[in-house]
mmCIF file of C-alpha atoms and ligand atoms in Angstrom:
data_model
loop_
_atom_site.group_PDB
_atom_site.id
_atom_site.type_symbol
_atom_site.label_atom_id
_atom_site.label_comp_id
_atom_site.label_asym_id
_atom_site.label_seq_id
_atom_site.Cartn_x
_atom_site.Cartn_y
_atom_site.Cartn_z
ATOM 1 C CA UNK A 1 118.202 -71.350 -203.702
ATOM 2 C CA UNK A 2 116.200 -73.041 -200.781
ATOM 3 C CA UNK A 3 118.614 -73.591 -198.237
ATOM 4 C CA UNK A 4 117.526 -75.051 -194.674
ATOM 5 C CA UNK A 5 119.591 -75.372 -191.555
ATOM 6 C CA UNK A 6 118.805 -77.724 -189.059
ATOM 7 C CA UNK A 7 119.395 -77.632 -185.687
ATOM 8 C CA UNK A 8 119.679 -74.232 -183.578
ATOM 9 C CA UNK A 9 122.642 -74.742 -181.801
ATOM 10 C CA UNK A 10 126.033 -73.225 -182.216
ATOM 11 C CA UNK A 11 127.323 -73.878 -185.799
ATOM 12 C CA UNK A 12 123.496 -74.089 -186.609
ATOM 13 C CA UNK A 13 123.014 -70.163 -185.413
ATOM 14 C CA UNK A 14 126.440 -69.255 -186.825
ATOM 15 C CA UNK A 15 125.727 -70.336 -190.659
ATOM 16 C CA UNK A 16 121.895 -68.682 -190.207
ATOM 17 C CA UNK A 17 123.036 -65.868 -189.090
ATOM 18 C CA UNK A 18 126.122 -65.553 -191.549
ATOM 19 C CA UNK A 19 123.863 -66.567 -194.472
ATOM 20 C CA UNK A 20 120.711 -64.666 -193.410
ATOM 21 C CA UNK A 21 121.711 -61.013 -195.034
ATOM 22 C CA UNK A 22 123.135 -62.549 -198.400
ATOM 23 C CA UNK A 23 120.181 -64.756 -198.919
ATOM 24 C CA UNK A 24 117.559 -61.877 -198.046
ATOM 25 C CA UNK A 25 119.545 -59.550 -200.737
ATOM 26 C CA UNK A 26 119.859 -62.429 -203.477
ATOM 27 C CA UNK A 27 115.695 -63.422 -202.861
ATOM 28 C CA UNK A 28 116.673 -66.676 -201.991
ATOM 29 C CA UNK A 29 115.076 -68.707 -199.242
ATOM 30 C CA UNK A 30 116.689 -69.737 -195.910
ATOM 31 C CA UNK A 31 115.034 -71.756 -192.980
ATOM 32 C CA UNK A 32 116.502 -73.109 -189.528
ATOM 33 C CA UNK A 33 114.878 -75.740 -188.656
ATOM 34 C CA UNK A 34 113.980 -76.661 -184.984
ATOM 35 C CA UNK A 35 112.040 -79.418 -183.311
ATOM 36 C CA UNK A 36 111.214 -77.618 -180.150
ATOM 37 C CA UNK A 37 107.977 -75.566 -181.053
ATOM 38 C CA UNK A 38 108.050 -72.359 -178.197
ATOM 39 C CA UNK A 39 111.717 -71.709 -179.267
ATOM 40 C CA UNK A 40 111.609 -71.807 -183.316
ATOM 41 C CA UNK A 41 108.237 -68.675 -182.589
ATOM 42 C CA UNK A 42 110.731 -66.650 -179.990
ATOM 43 C CA UNK A 43 113.480 -67.415 -182.261
ATOM 44 C CA UNK A 44 111.469 -66.067 -185.296
ATOM 45 C CA UNK A 45 110.219 -63.035 -183.473
ATOM 46 C CA UNK A 46 113.850 -61.958 -181.860
ATOM 47 C CA UNK A 47 115.928 -63.107 -185.087
ATOM 48 C CA UNK A 48 119.474 -64.654 -184.274
ATOM 49 C CA UNK A 49 121.824 -62.407 -182.290
ATOM 50 C CA UNK A 50 125.248 -62.787 -183.633
ATOM 51 C CA UNK A 51 128.442 -61.447 -181.071
ATOM 52 C CA UNK A 52 131.283 -60.972 -183.060
ATOM 53 C CA UNK A 53 134.648 -58.180 -182.448
ATOM 54 C CA UNK A 54 132.548 -56.927 -179.208
ATOM 55 C CA UNK A 55 130.013 -55.982 -181.731
ATOM 56 C CA UNK A 56 125.804 -57.317 -181.554
ATOM 57 C CA UNK A 57 123.671 -57.417 -184.116
ATOM 58 C CA UNK A 58 120.375 -58.884 -184.838
ATOM 59 C CA UNK A 59 119.919 -60.691 -188.032
ATOM 60 C CA UNK A 60 116.993 -61.833 -189.432
ATOM 61 C CA UNK A 61 115.724 -65.528 -190.094
ATOM 62 C CA UNK A 62 112.152 -67.364 -190.756
ATOM 63 C CA UNK A 63 112.505 -70.681 -188.152
ATOM 64 C CA UNK A 64 110.397 -73.530 -188.458
ATOM 65 C CA UNK A 65 109.119 -76.157 -186.322
ATOM 66 C CA UNK A 66 107.080 -77.609 -188.989
ATOM 67 C CA UNK A 67 109.164 -79.336 -191.974
ATOM 68 C CA UNK A 68 106.106 -80.468 -193.793
ATOM 69 C CA UNK A 69 105.178 -76.740 -194.738
ATOM 70 C CA UNK A 70 108.668 -76.236 -196.076
ATOM 71 C CA UNK A 71 108.623 -78.956 -198.804
ATOM 72 C CA UNK A 72 112.165 -80.460 -200.229
ATOM 73 C CA UNK A 73 114.562 -77.856 -200.270
ATOM 74 C CA UNK A 74 117.653 -77.992 -202.625
ATOM 75 C CA UNK A 75 120.522 -78.162 -199.506
ATOM 76 C CA UNK A 76 119.612 -79.038 -196.200
ATOM 77 C CA UNK A 77 123.158 -78.159 -193.745
ATOM 78 C CA UNK A 78 122.432 -80.848 -190.930
ATOM 79 C CA UNK A 79 124.309 -78.773 -187.703
ATOM 80 C CA UNK A 80 123.297 -81.229 -184.934
ATOM 81 C CA UNK A 81 124.899 -83.454 -183.052
ATOM 82 C CA UNK A 82 125.978 -86.430 -183.728
ATOM 83 C CA UNK A 83 123.921 -88.693 -181.845
ATOM 84 C CA UNK A 84 120.857 -86.947 -182.371
ATOM 85 C CA UNK A 85 120.906 -87.058 -186.079
ATOM 86 C CA UNK A 86 118.191 -90.505 -186.158
ATOM 87 C CA UNK A 87 115.830 -87.795 -184.924
ATOM 88 C CA UNK A 88 116.973 -85.179 -186.737
ATOM 89 C CA UNK A 89 116.573 -86.921 -190.252
ATOM 90 C CA UNK A 90 113.110 -88.481 -189.065
ATOM 91 C CA UNK A 91 111.759 -84.881 -188.706
ATOM 92 C CA UNK A 92 113.530 -83.757 -191.455
ATOM 93 C CA UNK A 93 112.376 -85.717 -194.130
ATOM 94 C CA UNK A 94 109.681 -83.583 -195.673
ATOM 95 C CA UNK A 95 112.647 -81.361 -196.647
ATOM 96 C CA UNK A 96 114.920 -83.927 -198.783
ATOM 97 C CA UNK A 97 114.027 -85.514 -202.186
ATOM 98 C CA UNK A 98 116.314 -86.612 -204.341
ATOM 99 C CA UNK A 99 117.539 -83.695 -205.393
ATOM 100 C CA UNK A 100 118.403 -81.967 -201.836
ATOM 101 C CA UNK A 101 121.697 -82.082 -201.363
ATOM 102 C CA UNK A 102 122.017 -83.099 -197.425
ATOM 103 C CA UNK A 103 125.306 -81.537 -195.886
ATOM 104 C CA UNK A 104 126.096 -83.252 -192.755
ATOM 105 C CA UNK A 105 128.700 -80.983 -190.508
ATOM 106 C CA UNK A 106 129.016 -83.428 -187.572
ATOM 107 C CA UNK A 107 132.563 -84.016 -185.114
ATOM 108 C CA UNK A 108 133.780 -87.327 -185.534
ATOM 109 C CA UNK A 109 133.471 -90.295 -187.742
ATOM 110 C CA UNK A 110 130.042 -91.941 -186.487
ATOM 111 C CA UNK A 111 127.950 -90.510 -189.235
ATOM 112 C CA UNK A 112 130.115 -91.607 -192.528
ATOM 113 C CA UNK A 113 127.511 -94.248 -193.299
ATOM 114 C CA UNK A 114 124.547 -91.376 -192.791
ATOM 115 C CA UNK A 115 123.430 -92.185 -196.656
ATOM 116 C CA UNK A 116 122.962 -96.196 -196.128
ATOM 117 C CA UNK A 117 121.952 -95.958 -192.443
ATOM 118 C CA UNK A 118 119.578 -92.947 -192.687
ATOM 119 C CA UNK A 119 118.367 -94.620 -196.327
ATOM 120 C CA UNK A 120 118.300 -91.193 -198.086
ATOM 121 C CA UNK A 121 117.609 -90.561 -201.153
ATOM 122 C CA UNK A 122 120.135 -88.203 -202.323
ATOM 123 C CA UNK A 123 123.915 -88.369 -201.977
ATOM 124 C CA UNK A 124 125.131 -86.037 -199.576
ATOM 125 C CA UNK A 125 128.570 -83.968 -198.975
ATOM 126 C CA UNK A 126 130.327 -83.604 -195.884
ATOM 127 C CA UNK A 127 131.958 -80.827 -194.131
ATOM 128 C CA UNK A 128 134.643 -80.123 -191.601
ATOM 129 C CA UNK A 129 134.589 -77.114 -190.013
ATOM 130 C CA UNK A 130 136.823 -75.224 -187.145
ATOM 131 C CA UNK A 131 135.124 -72.143 -186.994
ATOM 132 C CA UNK A 132 134.554 -71.080 -183.606
ATOM 133 C CA UNK A 133 131.329 -70.716 -182.428
ATOM 134 C CA UNK A 134 129.609 -70.377 -178.329
ATOM 135 C CA UNK A 135 126.105 -70.472 -177.914
ATOM 136 C CA UNK A 136 125.164 -68.124 -175.372
ATOM 137 C CA UNK A 137 121.966 -68.633 -174.822
ATOM 138 C CA UNK A 138 119.478 -69.850 -177.122
ATOM 139 C CA UNK A 139 119.971 -68.152 -180.352
ATOM 140 C CA UNK A 140 122.567 -65.836 -179.095
ATOM 141 C CA UNK A 141 125.811 -67.220 -180.670
ATOM 142 C CA UNK A 142 128.875 -65.455 -180.096
ATOM 143 C CA UNK A 143 131.876 -66.111 -183.344
ATOM 144 C CA UNK A 144 134.518 -66.377 -180.808
ATOM 145 C CA UNK A 145 137.180 -67.647 -183.690
ATOM 146 C CA UNK A 146 137.782 -67.676 -187.558
ATOM 147 C CA UNK A 147 138.592 -71.250 -188.720
ATOM 148 C CA UNK A 148 138.160 -72.403 -192.415
ATOM 149 C CA UNK A 149 135.539 -74.924 -193.116
ATOM 150 C CA UNK A 150 135.995 -77.885 -196.181
ATOM 151 C CA UNK A 151 133.230 -79.896 -197.631
ATOM 152 C CA UNK A 152 133.188 -82.626 -200.041
ATOM 153 C CA UNK A 153 132.034 -86.150 -201.050
ATOM 154 C CA UNK A 154 133.183 -89.120 -200.045
ATOM 155 C CA UNK A 155 132.423 -90.589 -203.221
ATOM 156 C CA UNK A 156 132.090 -90.012 -206.829
ATOM 157 C CA UNK A 157 128.640 -87.571 -206.992
ATOM 158 C CA UNK A 158 125.363 -86.946 -209.494
ATOM 159 C CA UNK A 159 126.069 -84.135 -211.613
ATOM 160 C CA UNK A 160 123.743 -81.842 -209.581
ATOM 161 C CA UNK A 161 124.692 -82.280 -206.537
ATOM 162 C CA UNK A 162 128.553 -81.477 -206.962
ATOM 163 C CA UNK A 163 126.900 -78.244 -208.973
ATOM 164 C CA UNK A 164 124.820 -77.650 -205.384
ATOM 165 C CA UNK A 165 127.992 -78.164 -203.278
ATOM 166 C CA UNK A 166 130.135 -75.603 -205.733
ATOM 167 C CA UNK A 167 127.022 -72.862 -205.513
ATOM 168 C CA UNK A 168 126.917 -73.591 -201.684
ATOM 169 C CA UNK A 169 130.772 -72.881 -201.051
ATOM 170 C CA UNK A 170 130.051 -70.135 -203.141
ATOM 171 C CA UNK A 171 127.262 -68.408 -201.078
ATOM 172 C CA UNK A 172 129.004 -69.077 -198.178
ATOM 173 C CA UNK A 173 132.384 -67.545 -199.367
ATOM 174 C CA UNK A 174 130.380 -64.187 -200.135
ATOM 175 C CA UNK A 175 129.139 -64.521 -196.297
ATOM 176 C CA UNK A 176 132.385 -64.001 -195.671
ATOM 177 C CA UNK A 177 133.557 -67.740 -194.307
ATOM 178 C CA UNK A 178 136.623 -69.440 -195.844
ATOM 179 C CA UNK A 179 135.593 -71.936 -197.739
ATOM 180 C CA UNK A 180 137.310 -75.333 -199.698
ATOM 181 C CA UNK A 181 135.973 -77.675 -202.173
ATOM 182 C CA UNK A 182 137.926 -80.726 -201.095
ATOM 183 C CA UNK A 183 138.725 -83.917 -202.935
ATOM 184 C CA UNK A 184 139.894 -85.811 -199.362
ATOM 185 C CA UNK A 185 137.462 -84.979 -197.098
ATOM 186 C CA UNK A 186 137.724 -88.119 -195.119
ATOM 187 C CA UNK A 187 141.207 -87.120 -194.751
ATOM 188 C CA UNK A 188 140.392 -84.000 -193.370
ATOM 189 C CA UNK A 189 138.050 -85.636 -191.733
ATOM 190 C CA UNK A 190 140.091 -87.495 -189.725
ATOM 191 C CA UNK A 191 142.567 -84.624 -188.986
ATOM 192 C CA UNK A 192 140.005 -83.480 -187.046
ATOM 193 C CA UNK A 193 139.061 -86.041 -185.245
ATOM 194 C CA UNK A 194 142.610 -86.364 -184.162
ATOM 195 C CA UNK A 195 142.428 -82.618 -182.635
ATOM 196 C CA UNK A 196 138.676 -83.830 -181.014
ATOM 197 C CA UNK A 197 140.005 -87.407 -179.858
ATOM 198 C CA UNK A 198 142.755 -85.461 -178.026
ATOM 199 C CA UNK A 199 141.253 -82.475 -176.632
ATOM 200 C CA UNK A 200 137.789 -83.338 -176.126
ATOM 201 C CA UNK A 201 137.466 -86.038 -173.324
ATOM 202 C CA UNK A 202 140.179 -84.736 -171.491
ATOM 203 C CA UNK A 203 139.130 -80.774 -171.239
ATOM 204 C CA UNK A 204 135.501 -82.343 -170.141
ATOM 205 C CA UNK A 205 136.982 -84.938 -167.764
ATOM 206 C CA UNK A 206 139.866 -82.157 -165.983
ATOM 207 C CA UNK A 207 137.277 -79.464 -166.402
ATOM 208 C CA UNK A 208 139.785 -77.479 -167.826
ATOM 209 C CA UNK A 209 140.391 -75.109 -171.019
ATOM 210 C CA UNK A 210 141.991 -76.190 -174.229
ATOM 211 C CA UNK A 211 145.217 -74.162 -173.316
ATOM 212 C CA UNK A 212 145.241 -75.902 -169.450
ATOM 213 C CA UNK A 213 146.016 -79.261 -171.126
ATOM 214 C CA UNK A 214 149.393 -78.345 -171.802
ATOM 215 C CA UNK A 215 150.563 -76.998 -168.198
ATOM 216 C CA UNK A 216 149.331 -80.868 -166.315
ATOM 217 C CA UNK A 217 152.051 -83.626 -167.213
ATOM 218 C CA UNK A 218 149.515 -86.185 -166.978
ATOM 219 C CA UNK A 219 146.674 -84.714 -169.576
ATOM 220 C CA UNK A 220 149.411 -83.913 -171.889
ATOM 221 C CA UNK A 221 150.574 -87.796 -171.897
ATOM 222 C CA UNK A 222 147.481 -89.333 -172.123
ATOM 223 C CA UNK A 223 146.580 -86.954 -175.162
ATOM 224 C CA UNK A 224 149.553 -87.540 -176.957
ATOM 225 C CA UNK A 225 148.791 -91.528 -176.457
ATOM 226 C CA UNK A 226 144.826 -90.980 -177.242
ATOM 227 C CA UNK A 227 146.342 -89.470 -180.662
ATOM 228 C CA UNK A 228 148.593 -91.453 -181.405
ATOM 229 C CA UNK A 229 146.306 -94.358 -181.043
ATOM 230 C CA UNK A 230 143.688 -92.849 -183.488
ATOM 231 C CA UNK A 231 146.734 -92.103 -185.735
ATOM 232 C CA UNK A 232 147.685 -95.915 -185.790
ATOM 233 C CA UNK A 233 143.923 -96.720 -186.808
ATOM 234 C CA UNK A 234 143.811 -93.943 -188.910
ATOM 235 C CA UNK A 235 146.930 -95.668 -190.849
ATOM 236 C CA UNK A 236 145.708 -99.006 -190.768
ATOM 237 C CA UNK A 237 142.751 -98.146 -192.506
ATOM 238 C CA UNK A 238 144.142 -95.774 -195.552
ATOM 239 C CA UNK A 239 143.681 -92.082 -194.212
ATOM 240 C CA UNK A 240 146.372 -89.784 -195.654
ATOM 241 C CA UNK A 241 148.027 -87.459 -193.132
ATOM 242 C CA UNK A 242 150.136 -84.591 -193.766
ATOM 243 C CA UNK A 243 150.731 -82.898 -190.889
ATOM 244 C CA UNK A 244 151.998 -85.025 -187.748
ATOM 245 C CA UNK A 245 148.649 -85.598 -185.297
ATOM 246 C CA UNK A 246 150.376 -85.009 -182.013
ATOM 247 C CA UNK A 247 152.038 -81.972 -182.981
ATOM 248 C CA UNK A 248 148.411 -80.370 -184.702
ATOM 249 C CA UNK A 249 146.498 -81.446 -181.747
ATOM 250 C CA UNK A 250 149.367 -79.590 -179.063
ATOM 251 C CA UNK A 251 149.025 -76.205 -181.596
ATOM 252 C CA UNK A 252 145.055 -76.290 -181.096
ATOM 253 C CA UNK A 253 145.227 -76.586 -177.575
ATOM 254 C CA UNK A 254 147.236 -73.525 -177.692
ATOM 255 C CA UNK A 255 145.813 -71.520 -180.298
ATOM 256 C CA UNK A 256 142.089 -72.133 -178.678
ATOM 257 C CA UNK A 257 144.090 -71.661 -175.289
ATOM 258 C CA UNK A 258 140.978 -70.308 -173.842
ATOM 259 C CA UNK A 259 138.289 -71.962 -174.979
ATOM 260 C CA UNK A 260 136.111 -74.068 -173.312
ATOM 261 C CA UNK A 261 135.817 -77.248 -175.572
ATOM 262 C CA UNK A 262 132.516 -78.541 -177.285
ATOM 263 C CA UNK A 263 132.797 -81.463 -174.358
ATOM 264 C CA UNK A 264 133.207 -79.482 -171.386
ATOM 265 C CA UNK A 265 130.246 -77.728 -172.451
ATOM 266 C CA UNK A 266 128.065 -80.266 -172.720
ATOM 267 C CA UNK A 267 129.736 -81.591 -169.385
ATOM 268 C CA UNK A 268 128.334 -78.673 -167.670
ATOM 269 C CA UNK A 269 125.096 -78.279 -169.513
ATOM 270 C CA UNK A 270 124.800 -82.226 -168.296
ATOM 271 C CA UNK A 271 123.901 -83.126 -171.695
ATOM 272 C CA UNK A 272 125.149 -86.287 -173.460
ATOM 273 C CA UNK A 273 128.527 -85.786 -175.484
ATOM 274 C CA UNK A 274 129.898 -87.004 -178.807
ATOM 275 C CA UNK A 275 132.406 -89.508 -176.987
ATOM 276 C CA UNK A 276 130.872 -92.211 -178.905
ATOM 277 C CA UNK A 277 131.481 -90.926 -182.494
ATOM 278 C CA UNK A 278 135.183 -89.325 -181.758
ATOM 279 C CA UNK A 279 136.891 -91.883 -179.148
ATOM 280 C CA UNK A 280 134.062 -94.647 -179.673
ATOM 281 C CA UNK A 281 135.108 -94.466 -183.365
ATOM 282 C CA UNK A 282 138.603 -94.900 -183.170
ATOM 283 C CA UNK A 283 138.062 -97.989 -180.359
ATOM 284 C CA UNK A 284 135.709 -99.758 -182.560
ATOM 285 C CA UNK A 285 137.854 -98.850 -186.421
ATOM 286 C CA UNK A 286 140.837 -100.520 -184.032
ATOM 287 C CA UNK A 287 138.680 -103.685 -183.101
ATOM 288 C CA UNK A 288 137.784 -103.690 -187.221
ATOM 289 C CA UNK A 289 141.323 -103.018 -187.949
ATOM 290 C CA UNK A 290 142.874 -105.476 -184.707
ATOM 291 C CA UNK A 291 144.693 -102.487 -183.449
ATOM 292 C CA UNK A 292 144.827 -101.893 -179.289
ATOM 293 C CA UNK A 293 143.330 -98.663 -178.261
ATOM 294 C CA UNK A 294 143.905 -99.058 -174.321
ATOM 295 C CA UNK A 295 143.841 -95.561 -173.892
ATOM 296 C CA UNK A 296 141.114 -94.410 -175.866
ATOM 297 C CA UNK A 297 138.698 -97.402 -174.270
ATOM 298 C CA UNK A 298 139.810 -95.804 -170.669
ATOM 299 C CA UNK A 299 139.013 -92.392 -171.529
ATOM 300 C CA UNK A 300 135.561 -93.497 -173.452
ATOM 301 C CA UNK A 301 134.794 -95.363 -170.173
ATOM 302 C CA UNK A 302 135.109 -92.105 -167.978
ATOM 303 C CA UNK A 303 133.127 -90.260 -169.988
ATOM 304 C CA UNK A 304 130.474 -92.594 -170.014
ATOM 305 C CA UNK A 305 130.721 -92.838 -166.002
ATOM 306 C CA UNK A 306 130.511 -88.731 -165.973
ATOM 307 C CA UNK A 307 127.855 -89.099 -168.135
ATOM 308 C CA UNK A 308 125.917 -91.682 -166.142
ATOM 309 C CA UNK A 309 126.369 -89.364 -162.886
ATOM 310 C CA UNK A 310 124.340 -86.479 -164.144
ATOM 311 C CA UNK A 311 121.400 -88.739 -163.411
HETATM 312 O O1 LIG B 1 135.051 -79.402 -179.904
HETATM 313 C C1 LIG B 1 135.840 -78.394 -179.901
HETATM 314 O O2 LIG B 1 135.577 -78.063 -178.843
HETATM 315 C C2 LIG B 1 136.794 -77.733 -181.128
HETATM 316 O O3 LIG B 1 136.326 -78.855 -181.893
HETATM 317 C C3 LIG B 1 137.818 -77.927 -180.679
HETATM 318 C C4 LIG B 1 138.881 -77.594 -181.919
HETATM 319 C C5 LIG B 1 138.551 -78.750 -179.735
HETATM 320 C C6 LIG B 1 138.448 -76.331 -179.824
HETATM 321 O O4 LIG B 1 137.833 -76.419 -178.457
#
């Protein structure tokens, strides 16, 4: 089995560190792809520093900035942010053949049309992960919270793709991850979207932890409106909703109370946020379905203004 992971961010490093021992033991090939040659060389030499439960371990992983020297792989995990997908797929082109299974692991729903938009030669799978990972330095990842990862297809896949996804699930399960194959991955992508739409932009705006959103009446009120709008849009689109999205989002604020959300991390590093793929997607889908989304529009405007102030 030839597996490649595109993107040495928190999730990419986490999956690389967890997969490395299993792939070495069973003779498979694992590559982490990084477009930055200098960083790729550094990570190849020093390995990934994986930190969990107050213990640190170096996990050696082959890191490459030259996909053309690798050629097509069986599975390509795409762990970059949604807005980096176009560049990433251009870079990873030599890794993808019609026999490859690309697995998209982005937040939001801005990438669901990836197969057509990027003219992929192979049917992709989509994953929703709630593993908590923080990148402390290049190649240094802290596994802050154990979560679950659901994977599935949006449309009925060819048999080979289905088989590859089952094999991947088996391998990741052996690596200690809670994995499930889902026939309703679209519903799960939206369920995660509700949480991200409510928590991420407000924590970025107020510069606070997830838990602190619960202590401010104003923030809590806005969170509820944002998530209710997203829920109304989802229902209009025909998404199956089994748990109340507002209650679920408030529960995540509580269970991840000390977390610095990924969007707040982006703000602190002055990086582009995922607002377009999260609240932006709610606004776009709302327009398509004729549903007003003023709270999502307003938070999106404020986050865009914040991004504008980086410069
Ligand atoms: O993006 C994030 O930070 C996470 O998805 C979540 C669940 C909001 C926790 O911080």
